[in-house]
Tab-separated table of C-alpha atoms in Angstrom:
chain	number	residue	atom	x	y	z
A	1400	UNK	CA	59.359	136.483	214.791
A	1401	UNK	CA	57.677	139.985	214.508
A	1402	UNK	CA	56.949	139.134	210.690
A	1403	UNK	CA	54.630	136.185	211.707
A	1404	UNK	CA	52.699	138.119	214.368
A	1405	UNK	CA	50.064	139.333	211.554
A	1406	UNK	CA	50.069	136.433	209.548
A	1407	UNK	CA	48.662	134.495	212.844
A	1408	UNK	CA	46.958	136.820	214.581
A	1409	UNK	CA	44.192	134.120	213.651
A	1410	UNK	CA	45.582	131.402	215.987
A	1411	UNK	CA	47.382	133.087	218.685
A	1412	UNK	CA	45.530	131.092	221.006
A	1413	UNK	CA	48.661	128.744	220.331
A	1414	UNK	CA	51.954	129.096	221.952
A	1415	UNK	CA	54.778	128.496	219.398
A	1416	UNK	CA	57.535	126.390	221.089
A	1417	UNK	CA	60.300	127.141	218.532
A	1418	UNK	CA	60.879	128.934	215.156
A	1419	UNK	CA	59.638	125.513	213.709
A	1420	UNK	CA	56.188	125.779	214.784
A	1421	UNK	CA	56.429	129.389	214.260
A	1422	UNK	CA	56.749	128.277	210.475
A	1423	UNK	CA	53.804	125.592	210.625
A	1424	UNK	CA	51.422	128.158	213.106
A	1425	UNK	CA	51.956	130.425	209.652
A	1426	UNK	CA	51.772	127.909	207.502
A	1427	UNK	CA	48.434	126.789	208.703
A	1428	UNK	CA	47.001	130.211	209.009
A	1429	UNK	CA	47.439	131.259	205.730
A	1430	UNK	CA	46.033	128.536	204.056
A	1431	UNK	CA	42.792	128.880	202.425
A	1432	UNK	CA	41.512	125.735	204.307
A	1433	UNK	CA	41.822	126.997	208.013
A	1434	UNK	CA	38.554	126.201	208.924
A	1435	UNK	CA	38.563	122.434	208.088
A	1436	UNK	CA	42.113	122.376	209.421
A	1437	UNK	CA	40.660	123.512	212.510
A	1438	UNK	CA	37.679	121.166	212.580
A	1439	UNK	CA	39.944	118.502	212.360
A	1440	UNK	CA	41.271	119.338	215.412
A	1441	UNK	CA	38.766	118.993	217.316
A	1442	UNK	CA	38.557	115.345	216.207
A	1443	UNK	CA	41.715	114.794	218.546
A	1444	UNK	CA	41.184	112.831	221.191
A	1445	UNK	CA	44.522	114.582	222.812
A	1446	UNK	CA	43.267	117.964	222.574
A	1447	UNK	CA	42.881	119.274	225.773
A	1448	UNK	CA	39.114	120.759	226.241
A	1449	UNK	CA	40.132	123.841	226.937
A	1450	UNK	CA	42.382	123.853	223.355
A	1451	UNK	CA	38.967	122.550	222.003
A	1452	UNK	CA	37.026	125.727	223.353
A	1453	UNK	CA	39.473	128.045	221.951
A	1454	UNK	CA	39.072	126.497	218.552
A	1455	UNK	CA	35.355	126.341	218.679
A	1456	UNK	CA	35.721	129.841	219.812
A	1457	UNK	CA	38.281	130.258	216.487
A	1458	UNK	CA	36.030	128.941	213.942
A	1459	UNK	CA	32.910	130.623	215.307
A	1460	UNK	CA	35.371	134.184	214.796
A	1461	UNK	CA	35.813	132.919	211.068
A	1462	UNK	CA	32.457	132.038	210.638
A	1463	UNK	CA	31.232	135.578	211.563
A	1464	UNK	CA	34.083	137.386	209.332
A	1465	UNK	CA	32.892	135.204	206.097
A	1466	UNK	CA	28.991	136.617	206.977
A	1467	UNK	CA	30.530	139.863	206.899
């Protein structure tokens, strides 16, 4: 598991339940898409709002390092 800890440093706002969503977690971090992924999200209705704040919070993070 200590091999994914970099590659999702992006998302660790999310609590991996098993090596499986380790692989997705990494999977969706490294893709070149991650903010759309993340908009998506919050376009779940089953999102809990404060899941929604931490991925407004996430994209506003990526926003800033693309400025930069």
């Amino acid at each position: 598991m200590l091999c994914y800890e970099n590659s999702i440093s992006q998302l660790n706002f999310i609590e991996p339940q098993s090596l499986c969503d380790y692989d997705l977690i990494n999977e969706v971090a490294s893709s070149e898409d991650l903010a759309s992924i993340l908009t998506m999200l919050l376009f779940d209705d089953t999102l809990s709002s404060s899941l929604k704040k931490q991925v407004k919070l996430q994209l506003r993070v990526l926003k800033a390092k693309k400025r930069n």
